[in-house]
Coordinates of C-alpha atoms and ligand atoms in Angstrom, one line a residue:
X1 CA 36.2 -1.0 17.3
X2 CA 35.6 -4.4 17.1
X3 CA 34.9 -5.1 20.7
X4 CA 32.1 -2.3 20.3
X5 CA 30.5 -4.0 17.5
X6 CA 30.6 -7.1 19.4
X7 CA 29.0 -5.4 22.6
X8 CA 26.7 -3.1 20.6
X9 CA 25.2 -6.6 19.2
X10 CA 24.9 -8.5 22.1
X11 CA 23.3 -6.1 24.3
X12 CA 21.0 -5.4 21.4
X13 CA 20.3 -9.8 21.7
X14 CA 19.8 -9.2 25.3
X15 CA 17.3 -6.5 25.2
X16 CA 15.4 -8.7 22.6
X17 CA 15.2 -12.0 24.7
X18 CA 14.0 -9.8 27.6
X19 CA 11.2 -8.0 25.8
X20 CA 10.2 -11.2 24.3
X21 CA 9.7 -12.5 27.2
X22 CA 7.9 -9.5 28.7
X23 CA 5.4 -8.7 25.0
X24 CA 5.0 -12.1 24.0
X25 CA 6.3 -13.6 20.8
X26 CA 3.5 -12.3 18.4
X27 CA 4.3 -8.8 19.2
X28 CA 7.2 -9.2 19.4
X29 CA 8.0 -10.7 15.9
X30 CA 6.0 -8.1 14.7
X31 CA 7.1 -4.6 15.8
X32 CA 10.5 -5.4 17.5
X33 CA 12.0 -8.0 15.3
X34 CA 11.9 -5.3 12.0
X35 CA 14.3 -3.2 14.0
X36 CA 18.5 -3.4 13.8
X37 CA 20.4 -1.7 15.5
X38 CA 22.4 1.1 14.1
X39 CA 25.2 2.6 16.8
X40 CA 25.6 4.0 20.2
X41 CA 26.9 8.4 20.5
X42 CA 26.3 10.6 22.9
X43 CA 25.0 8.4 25.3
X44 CA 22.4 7.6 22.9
X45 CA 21.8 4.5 21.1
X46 CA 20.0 4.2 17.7
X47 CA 17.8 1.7 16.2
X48 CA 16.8 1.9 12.3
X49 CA 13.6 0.8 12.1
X50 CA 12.0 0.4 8.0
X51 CA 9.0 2.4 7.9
X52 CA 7.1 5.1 9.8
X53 CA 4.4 3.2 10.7
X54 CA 6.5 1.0 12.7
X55 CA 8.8 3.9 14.4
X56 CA 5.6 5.8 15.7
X57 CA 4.2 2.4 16.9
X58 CA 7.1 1.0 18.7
X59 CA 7.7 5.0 20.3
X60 CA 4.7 4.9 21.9
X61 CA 4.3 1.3 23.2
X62 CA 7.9 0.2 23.3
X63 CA 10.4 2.7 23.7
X64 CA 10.3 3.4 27.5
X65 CA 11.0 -0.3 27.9
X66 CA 13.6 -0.6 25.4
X67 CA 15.3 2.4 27.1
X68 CA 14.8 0.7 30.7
X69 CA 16.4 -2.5 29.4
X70 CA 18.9 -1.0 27.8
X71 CA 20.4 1.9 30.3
X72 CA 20.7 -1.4 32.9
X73 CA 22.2 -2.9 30.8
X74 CA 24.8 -0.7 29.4
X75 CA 24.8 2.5 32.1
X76 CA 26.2 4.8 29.1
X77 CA 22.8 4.7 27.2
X78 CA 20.3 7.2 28.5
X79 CA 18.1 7.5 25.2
X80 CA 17.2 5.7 22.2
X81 CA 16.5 7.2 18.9
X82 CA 14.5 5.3 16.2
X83 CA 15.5 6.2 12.7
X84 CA 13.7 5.5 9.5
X85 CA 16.3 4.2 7.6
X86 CA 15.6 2.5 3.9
X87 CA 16.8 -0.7 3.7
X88 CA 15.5 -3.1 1.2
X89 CA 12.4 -5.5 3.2
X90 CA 13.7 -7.8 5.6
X91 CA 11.4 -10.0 3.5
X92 CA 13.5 -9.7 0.4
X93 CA 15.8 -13.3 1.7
X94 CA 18.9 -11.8 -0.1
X95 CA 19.1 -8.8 1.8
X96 CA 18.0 -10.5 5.0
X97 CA 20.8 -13.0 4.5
X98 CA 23.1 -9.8 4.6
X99 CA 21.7 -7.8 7.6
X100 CA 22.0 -11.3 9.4
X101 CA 24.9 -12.0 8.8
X102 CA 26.2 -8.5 9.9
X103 CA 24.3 -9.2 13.3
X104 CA 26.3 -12.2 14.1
X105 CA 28.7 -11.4 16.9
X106 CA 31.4 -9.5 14.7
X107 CA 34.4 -11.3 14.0
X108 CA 37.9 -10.6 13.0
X109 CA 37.6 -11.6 9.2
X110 CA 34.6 -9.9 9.0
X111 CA 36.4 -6.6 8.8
X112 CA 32.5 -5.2 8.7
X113 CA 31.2 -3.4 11.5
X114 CA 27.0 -3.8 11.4
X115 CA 25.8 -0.5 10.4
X116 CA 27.6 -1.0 7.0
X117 CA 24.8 -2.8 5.6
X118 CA 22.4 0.0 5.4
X119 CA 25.4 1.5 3.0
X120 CA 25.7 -1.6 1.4
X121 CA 22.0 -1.7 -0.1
X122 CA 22.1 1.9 -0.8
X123 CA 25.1 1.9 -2.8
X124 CA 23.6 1.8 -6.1
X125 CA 21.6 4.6 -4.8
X126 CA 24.6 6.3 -4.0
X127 CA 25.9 6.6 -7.8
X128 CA 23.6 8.8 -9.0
X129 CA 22.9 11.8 -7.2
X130 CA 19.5 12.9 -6.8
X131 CA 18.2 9.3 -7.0
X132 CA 15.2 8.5 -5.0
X133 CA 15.4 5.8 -2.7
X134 CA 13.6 2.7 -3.6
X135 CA 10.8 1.5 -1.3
X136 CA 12.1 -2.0 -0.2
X137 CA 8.6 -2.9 -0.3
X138 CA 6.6 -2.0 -3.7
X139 CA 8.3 -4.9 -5.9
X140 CA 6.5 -7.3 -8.4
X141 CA 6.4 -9.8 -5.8
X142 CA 4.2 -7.8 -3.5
X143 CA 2.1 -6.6 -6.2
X144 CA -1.9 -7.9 -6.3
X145 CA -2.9 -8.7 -9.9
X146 CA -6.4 -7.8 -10.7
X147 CA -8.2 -7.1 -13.6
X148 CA -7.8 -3.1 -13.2
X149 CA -4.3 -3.4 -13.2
X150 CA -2.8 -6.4 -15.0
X151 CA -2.6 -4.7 -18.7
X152 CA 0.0 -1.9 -16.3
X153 CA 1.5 -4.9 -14.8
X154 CA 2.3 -6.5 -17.8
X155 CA 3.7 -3.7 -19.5
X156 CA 5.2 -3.2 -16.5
X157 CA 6.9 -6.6 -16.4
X158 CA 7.5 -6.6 -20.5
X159 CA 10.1 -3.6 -20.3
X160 CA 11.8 -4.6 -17.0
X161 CA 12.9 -7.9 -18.5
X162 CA 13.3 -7.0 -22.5
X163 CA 16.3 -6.8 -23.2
X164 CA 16.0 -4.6 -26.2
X165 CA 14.2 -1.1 -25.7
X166 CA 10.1 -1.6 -27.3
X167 CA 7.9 0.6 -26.0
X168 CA 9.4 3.5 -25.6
X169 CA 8.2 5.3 -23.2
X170 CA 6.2 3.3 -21.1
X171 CA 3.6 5.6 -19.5
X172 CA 1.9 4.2 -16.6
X173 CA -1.4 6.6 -15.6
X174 CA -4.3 6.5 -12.9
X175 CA -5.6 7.5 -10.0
X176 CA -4.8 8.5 -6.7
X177 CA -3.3 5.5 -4.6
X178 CA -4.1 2.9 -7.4
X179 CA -0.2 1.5 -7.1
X180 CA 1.2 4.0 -10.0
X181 CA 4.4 4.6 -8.1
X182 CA 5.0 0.8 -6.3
X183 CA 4.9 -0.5 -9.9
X184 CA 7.5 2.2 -11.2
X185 CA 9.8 1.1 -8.4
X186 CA 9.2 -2.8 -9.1
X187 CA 10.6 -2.0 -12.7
X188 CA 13.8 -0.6 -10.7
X189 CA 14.2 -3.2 -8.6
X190 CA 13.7 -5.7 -11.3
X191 CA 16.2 -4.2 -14.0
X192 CA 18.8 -4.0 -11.4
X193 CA 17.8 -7.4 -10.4
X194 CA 18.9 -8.1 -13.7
X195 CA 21.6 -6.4 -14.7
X196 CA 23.1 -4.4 -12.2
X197 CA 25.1 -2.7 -14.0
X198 CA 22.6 -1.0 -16.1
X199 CA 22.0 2.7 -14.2
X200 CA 18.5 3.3 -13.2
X201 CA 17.6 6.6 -12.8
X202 CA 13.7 6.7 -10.7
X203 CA 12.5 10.0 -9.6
X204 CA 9.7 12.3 -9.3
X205 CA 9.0 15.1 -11.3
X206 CA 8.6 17.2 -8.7
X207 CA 12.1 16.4 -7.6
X208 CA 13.6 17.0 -11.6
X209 CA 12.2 20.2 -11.7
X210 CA 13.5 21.2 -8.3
X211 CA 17.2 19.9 -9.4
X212 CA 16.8 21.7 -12.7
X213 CA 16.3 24.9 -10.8
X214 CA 18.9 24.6 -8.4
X215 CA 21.0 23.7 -11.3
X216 CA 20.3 27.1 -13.4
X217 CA 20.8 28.6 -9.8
X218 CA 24.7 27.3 -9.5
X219 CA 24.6 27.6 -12.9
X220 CA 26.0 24.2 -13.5
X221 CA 23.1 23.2 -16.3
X222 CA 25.6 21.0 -18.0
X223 CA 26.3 18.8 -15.3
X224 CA 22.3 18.5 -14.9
X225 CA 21.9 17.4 -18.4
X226 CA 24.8 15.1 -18.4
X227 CA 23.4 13.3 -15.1
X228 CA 20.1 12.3 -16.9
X229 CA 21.6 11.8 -20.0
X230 CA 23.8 9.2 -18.6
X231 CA 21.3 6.8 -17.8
X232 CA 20.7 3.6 -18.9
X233 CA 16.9 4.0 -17.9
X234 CA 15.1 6.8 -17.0
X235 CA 11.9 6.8 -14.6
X236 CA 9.7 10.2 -14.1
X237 CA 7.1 9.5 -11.8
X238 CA 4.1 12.0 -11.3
X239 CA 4.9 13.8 -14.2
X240 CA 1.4 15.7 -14.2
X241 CA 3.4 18.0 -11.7
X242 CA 5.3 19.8 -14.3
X243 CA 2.1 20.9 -16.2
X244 CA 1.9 24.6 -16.3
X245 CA 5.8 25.0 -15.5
X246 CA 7.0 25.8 -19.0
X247 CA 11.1 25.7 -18.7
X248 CA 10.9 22.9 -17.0
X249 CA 8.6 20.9 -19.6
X250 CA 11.2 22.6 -22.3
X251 CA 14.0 21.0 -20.2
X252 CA 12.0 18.0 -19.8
X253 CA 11.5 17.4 -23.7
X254 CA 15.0 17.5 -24.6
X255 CA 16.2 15.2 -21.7
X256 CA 13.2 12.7 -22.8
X257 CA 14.0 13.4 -26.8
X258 CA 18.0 13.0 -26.0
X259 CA 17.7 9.6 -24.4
X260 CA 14.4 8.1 -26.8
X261 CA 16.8 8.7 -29.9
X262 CA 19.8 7.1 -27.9
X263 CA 17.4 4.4 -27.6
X264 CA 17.2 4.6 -23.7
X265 CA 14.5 3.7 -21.9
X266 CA 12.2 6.1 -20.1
X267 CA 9.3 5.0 -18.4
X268 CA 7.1 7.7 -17.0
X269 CA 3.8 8.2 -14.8
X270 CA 1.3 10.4 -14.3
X271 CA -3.1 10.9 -13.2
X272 CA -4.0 11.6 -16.7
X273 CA -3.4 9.9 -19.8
X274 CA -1.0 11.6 -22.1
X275 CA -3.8 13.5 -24.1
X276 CA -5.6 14.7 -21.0
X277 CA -2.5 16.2 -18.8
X278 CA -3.2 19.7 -18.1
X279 CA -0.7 22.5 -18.7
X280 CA 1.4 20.2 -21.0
X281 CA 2.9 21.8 -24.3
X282 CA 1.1 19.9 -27.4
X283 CA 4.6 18.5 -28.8
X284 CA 5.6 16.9 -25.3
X285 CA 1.7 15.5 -24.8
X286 CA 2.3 13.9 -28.3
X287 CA 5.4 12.3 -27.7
X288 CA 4.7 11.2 -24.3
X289 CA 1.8 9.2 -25.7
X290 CA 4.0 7.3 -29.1
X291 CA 5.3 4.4 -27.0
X292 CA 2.8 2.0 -24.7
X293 CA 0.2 3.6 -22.5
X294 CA -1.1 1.7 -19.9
X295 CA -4.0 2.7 -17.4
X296 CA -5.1 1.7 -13.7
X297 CA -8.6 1.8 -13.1
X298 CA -10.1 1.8 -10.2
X299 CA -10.0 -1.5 -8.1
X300 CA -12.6 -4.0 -7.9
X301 CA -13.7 -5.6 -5.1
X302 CA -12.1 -8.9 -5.8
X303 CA -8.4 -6.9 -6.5
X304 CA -9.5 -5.1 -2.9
X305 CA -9.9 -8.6 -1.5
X306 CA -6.8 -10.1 -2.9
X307 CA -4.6 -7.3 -1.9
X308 CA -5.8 -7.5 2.1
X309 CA -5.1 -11.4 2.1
X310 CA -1.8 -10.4 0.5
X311 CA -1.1 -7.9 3.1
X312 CA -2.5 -9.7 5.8
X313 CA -0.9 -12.7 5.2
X314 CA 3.1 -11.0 5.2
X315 CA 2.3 -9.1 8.4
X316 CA 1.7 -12.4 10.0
X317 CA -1.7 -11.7 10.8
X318 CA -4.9 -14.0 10.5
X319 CA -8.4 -11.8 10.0
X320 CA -11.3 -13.5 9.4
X321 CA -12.9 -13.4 5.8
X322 CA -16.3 -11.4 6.9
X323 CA -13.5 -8.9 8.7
X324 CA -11.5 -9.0 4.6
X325 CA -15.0 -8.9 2.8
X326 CA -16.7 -6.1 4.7
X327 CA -13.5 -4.1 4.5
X328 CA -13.1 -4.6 0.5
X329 CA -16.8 -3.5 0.3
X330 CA -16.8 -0.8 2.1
X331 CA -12.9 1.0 1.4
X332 CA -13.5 1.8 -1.9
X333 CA -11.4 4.3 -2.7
X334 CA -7.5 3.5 -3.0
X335 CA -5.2 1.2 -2.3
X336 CA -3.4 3.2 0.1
X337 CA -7.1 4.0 2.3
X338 CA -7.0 0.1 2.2
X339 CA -4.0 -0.2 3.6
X340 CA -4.4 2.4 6.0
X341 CA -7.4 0.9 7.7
X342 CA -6.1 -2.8 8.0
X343 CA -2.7 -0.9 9.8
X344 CA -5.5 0.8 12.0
X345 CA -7.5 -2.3 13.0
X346 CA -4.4 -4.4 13.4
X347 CA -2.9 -1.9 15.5
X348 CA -6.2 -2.1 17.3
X349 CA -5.9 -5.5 18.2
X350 CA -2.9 -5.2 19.2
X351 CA -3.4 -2.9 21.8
X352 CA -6.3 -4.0 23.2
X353 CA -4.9 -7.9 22.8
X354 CA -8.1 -8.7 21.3
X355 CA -8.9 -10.6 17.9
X356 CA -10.5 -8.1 14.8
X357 CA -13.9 -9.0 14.9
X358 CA -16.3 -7.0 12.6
X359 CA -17.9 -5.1 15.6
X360 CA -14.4 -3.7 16.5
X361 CA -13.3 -3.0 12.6
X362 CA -16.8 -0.6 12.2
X363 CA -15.5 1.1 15.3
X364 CA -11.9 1.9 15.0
X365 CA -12.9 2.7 11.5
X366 CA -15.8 4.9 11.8
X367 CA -14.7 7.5 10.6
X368 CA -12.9 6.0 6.9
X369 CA -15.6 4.2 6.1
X370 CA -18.4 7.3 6.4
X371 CA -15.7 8.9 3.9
X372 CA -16.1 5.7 1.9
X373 CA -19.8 5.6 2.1
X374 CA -22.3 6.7 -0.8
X375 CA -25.9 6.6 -0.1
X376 CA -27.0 2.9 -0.5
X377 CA -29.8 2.2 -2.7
X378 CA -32.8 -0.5 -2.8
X379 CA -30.6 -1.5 -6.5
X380 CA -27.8 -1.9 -4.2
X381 CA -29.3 -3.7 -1.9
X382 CA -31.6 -6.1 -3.9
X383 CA -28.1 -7.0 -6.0
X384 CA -26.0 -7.1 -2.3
X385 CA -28.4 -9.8 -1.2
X386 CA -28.9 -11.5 -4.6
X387 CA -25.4 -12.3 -4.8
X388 CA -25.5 -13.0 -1.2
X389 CA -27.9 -16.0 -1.6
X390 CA -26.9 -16.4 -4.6
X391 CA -30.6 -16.1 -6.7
X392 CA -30.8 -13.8 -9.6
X393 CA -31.3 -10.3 -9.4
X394 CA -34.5 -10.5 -11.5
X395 CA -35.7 -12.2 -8.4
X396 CA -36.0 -9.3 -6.7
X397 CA -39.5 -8.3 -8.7
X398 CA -40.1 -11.9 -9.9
X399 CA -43.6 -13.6 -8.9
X400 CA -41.7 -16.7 -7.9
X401 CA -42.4 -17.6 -4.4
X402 CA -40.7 -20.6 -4.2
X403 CA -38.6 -20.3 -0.2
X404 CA -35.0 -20.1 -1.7
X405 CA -36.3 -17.2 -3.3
X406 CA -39.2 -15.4 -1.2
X407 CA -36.5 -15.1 1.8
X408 CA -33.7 -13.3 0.1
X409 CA -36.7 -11.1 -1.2
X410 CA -38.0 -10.5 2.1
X411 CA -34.4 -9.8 3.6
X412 CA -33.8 -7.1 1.0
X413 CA -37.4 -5.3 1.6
X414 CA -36.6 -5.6 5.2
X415 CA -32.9 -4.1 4.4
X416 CA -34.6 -1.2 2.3
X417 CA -36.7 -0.1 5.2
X418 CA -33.6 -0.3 7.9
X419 CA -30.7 1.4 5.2
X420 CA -32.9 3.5 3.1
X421 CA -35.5 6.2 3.4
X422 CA -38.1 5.0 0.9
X423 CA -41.6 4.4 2.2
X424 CA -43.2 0.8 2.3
X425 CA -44.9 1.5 -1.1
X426 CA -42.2 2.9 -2.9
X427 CA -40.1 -0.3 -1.3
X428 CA -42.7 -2.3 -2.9
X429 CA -42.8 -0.6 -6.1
X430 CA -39.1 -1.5 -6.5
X431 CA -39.4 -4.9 -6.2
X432 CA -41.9 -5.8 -9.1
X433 CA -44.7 -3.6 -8.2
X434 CA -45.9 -5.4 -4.6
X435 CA -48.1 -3.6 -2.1
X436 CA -47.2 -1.9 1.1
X437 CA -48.7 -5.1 2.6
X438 CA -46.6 -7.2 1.4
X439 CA -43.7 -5.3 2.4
X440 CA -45.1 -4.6 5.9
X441 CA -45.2 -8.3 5.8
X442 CA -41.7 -9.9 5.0
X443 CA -40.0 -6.7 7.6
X444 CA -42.6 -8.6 10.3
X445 CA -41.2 -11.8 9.2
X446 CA -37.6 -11.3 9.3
X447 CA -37.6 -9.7 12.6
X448 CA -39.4 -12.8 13.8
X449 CA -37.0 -15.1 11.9
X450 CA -34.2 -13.4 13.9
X451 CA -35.5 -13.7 17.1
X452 CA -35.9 -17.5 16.5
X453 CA -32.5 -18.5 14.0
X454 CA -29.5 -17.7 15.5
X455 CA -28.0 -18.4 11.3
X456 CA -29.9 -16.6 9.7
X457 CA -29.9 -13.5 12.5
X458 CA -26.1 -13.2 11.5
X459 CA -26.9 -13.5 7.8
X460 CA -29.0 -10.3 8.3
X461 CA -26.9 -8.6 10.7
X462 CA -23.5 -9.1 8.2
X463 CA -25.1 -7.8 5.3
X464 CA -26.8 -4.7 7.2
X465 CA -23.1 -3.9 8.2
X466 CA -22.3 -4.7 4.9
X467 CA -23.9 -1.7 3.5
X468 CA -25.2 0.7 6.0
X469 CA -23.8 4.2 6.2
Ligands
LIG1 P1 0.0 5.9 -6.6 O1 1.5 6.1 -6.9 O2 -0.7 5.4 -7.8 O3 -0.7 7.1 -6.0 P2 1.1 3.9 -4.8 O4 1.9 3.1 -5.8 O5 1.8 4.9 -3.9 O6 -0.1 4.7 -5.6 O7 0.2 2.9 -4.0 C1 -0.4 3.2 -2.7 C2 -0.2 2.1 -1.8 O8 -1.0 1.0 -2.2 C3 1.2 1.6 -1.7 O9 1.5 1.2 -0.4 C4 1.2 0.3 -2.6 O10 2.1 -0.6 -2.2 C5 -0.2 -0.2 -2.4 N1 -0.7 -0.8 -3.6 C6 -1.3 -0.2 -4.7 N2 -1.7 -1.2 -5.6 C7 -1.3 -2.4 -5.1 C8 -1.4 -3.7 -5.5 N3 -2.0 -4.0 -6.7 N4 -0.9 -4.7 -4.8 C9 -0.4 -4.4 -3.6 N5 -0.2 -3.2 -3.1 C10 -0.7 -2.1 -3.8
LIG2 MG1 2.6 7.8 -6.7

């Protein structure tokens, strides 16, 4: 047993110096490096790998390789199988201090063969049945602060550190993708963090009504009620999913009203606020809204901007600030669309071993960001290139002619014609009433300012991109 361990390790180091060698480090650090290995059966080894992205990555680019290393290596392995397996982040140091040390060549007072620290950092898990696992990463730590979020944030904070119950229940509501569900499992990850001994209970509601069905099913109701009402804290998330399904709201209201007067807490989420949810029984709308409700709006562009230098930064990966700023302007939408197109261009890059330019991010995301696009308007773009150049939207019909302000006028007139359908007179009309001549005038001039400045050509050209559809 212990000489496999040993060997399962060291072939594992071998296969990793010799595709570093062949992918490079970058490339290496970044889609190998996240992977452990797990065991060797059937002729088959396996390697967990954290997240899906990462899995379907490193099968298509890396696998053959991997396997080609690793049957010369060791004759016996003929496939290799990447799981998914949930491990808290290998950026979380405490954690990575125990999957490292498990990796080191396995000795005989570490009676602990490798694969044992998956276990390890599930075992918490492993008490309560039914628990969802915690994603390794949505902590506090990788959570952007903005102004849409931090009154959630704080509330969020508040109960995971109080040590007497205040709010009670926390309800946490937004949109779609808004980070509703990483802050409910920061609060888990935090209380543990805490005190571990206090049981956490996190699920969906989704999941709470499928256990309280299977439960009536096998008949064994009791042992449902007792599980929930066991817990030290109790986390519903998505809760909007029970509207309409009356026993399980009934069984819901009891669990909810059994712990509140025990003086648990329970910390829930949903879309709606607690007046709006759909399909919800009066009483259970009414008492889910007596603690603190806290709300997500929408993100801004600076919370958009913070979150990709965030994101951008812990994958190791340097994109330019017109790649970050075009992207925060024009992913509007969620958090999780964000996320989803800085994976894609990254991914890009990578496979075409290229730098992300902004030529390159408007391809590989064509398709997002026509989803993200709403018809731009001359408003739009006389307040685009205000702030731009920093003059005052006012500007933009002023009679001041003075160059510092003309240009950024004549810019967004010439913009107007290029990104909107308006004629030249209704172009002039919107800024302060000018004649088609005029208009006809500063598009002449910026084309041949273009020509001749190479500056203030890509001025132009970044905010065009900046706001066509
Ligand atoms: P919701 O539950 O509200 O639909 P999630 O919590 O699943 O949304 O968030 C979607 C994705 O966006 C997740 O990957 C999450 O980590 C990320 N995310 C959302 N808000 C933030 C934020 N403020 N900072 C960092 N990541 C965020
Ligand atoms: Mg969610």
């Amino acid at each position: 047993m212990s000489d496999l361990s040993t060997s399962l390790d060291s072939q594992w180091e071998e296969i990793c110096t010799l595709l570093k060698a062949d992918i490079g480090d970058l490339y290496f650090k970044n889609w190998i490096k996240p992977l452990r290995v797990v065991d060797i059966e059937d002729n088959e080894a396996r390697l967990a790998v954290p997240t899906r992205f990462i899995r379907d990555w490193v099968s298509v680019h890396y696998l053959q390789k991997i396997q080609k290393h690793w049957s010369k290596i060791n004759p016996d392995v003929e496939t290799v199988d990447l799981i998914i397996l949930d491990f808290p982040s290998l950026k979380n140091e405490k954690t990575e201090a125990i999957i490292s040390e498990s990796i080191e060549p396995y000795t005989e007072e570490a009676q602990r063969p490798p694969q044992k620290t998956f276990i390890i950092s599930n075992e918490q898990d492993d008490k309560i049945q039914g628990m969802a696992a915690l994603d390794p990463r949505f902590t506090f730590e990788n959570f952007v602060v903005g102004k849409p979020n931090e009154l959630a944030y704080a509330a969020a904070q508040r109960v995971s550190d109080a040590k007497e119950v205040t709010f009670n229940p926390l309800f946490l509501y937004g949109g779609v993708g808004l980070g509703k569900t990483h802050l409910m499992h920061a609060i888990a990850w935090q209380i543990r963090r805490n005190n571990p001994n206090r049981r956490v209970l996190y699920l969906s509601a989704e999941k709470f009504m499928y256990q309280f069905i299977r439960s009536l099913r096998f008949k064994d109701t009791m042992a449902f009620k007792e599980q929930f009402r066991s817990v030290d804290v109790l986390m519903i998330d998505d809760v909007q999913f029970i509207g309409g399904k009356e026993s399980t709201q009934e069984e819901f209201f009891h669990t909810f009203n059994a712990l509140v007067d025990q003086n648990r807490q329970v910390i829930i989420s949903a879309d709606k606020s607690p007046s709006d949810l759909e399909g919800m029984e009066e009483r259970l709308k009414s008492r889910l809204g007596w603690g603190l409700v806290a709300d997500i709006h929408p993100t801004t562009y600076e919370l958009r901007l913070g979150i990709l230098q965030a994101k951008s930064e812990k994958m190791g990966y340097h994109i330019s600030e017109k790649v970050m700023e075009f992207l925060a302007h024009r992913i509007n939408s969620s958090v999780r669309e964000l996320e989803g197109a800085l994976n894609r261009i990254i991914a890009h890059s990578q496979l075409v071993g290229r730098e992300i330019t902004l030529e390159t991010t408007q391809d590989v995301l064509r398709d997002l960001l026509r989803a993200n696009d709403r018809r731009v308007t001359i408003e739009d773009i006389q307040r685009k290139v205000a702030e731009h150049y920093k003059i005052k939207m006012s500007d933009m019909s002023s009679s001041r002619r003075v160059r510092a302000i003309a240009r950024p006028r004549q810019v967004a007139m010439y913009l107007a014609k290029h990104l909107t359908d308006a004629s030249l007179p209704e172009i002039g009309r919107k800024f302060g009433g000018r004649d088609h001549t005029t208009v006809m005038h500063a598009i002449d001039k910026v084309d041949e300012l273009m020509a001749s400045d190479k500056n203030f050509s890509e001025d132009v050209v970044f905010l065009k991109r900046m706001m066509e559809a």
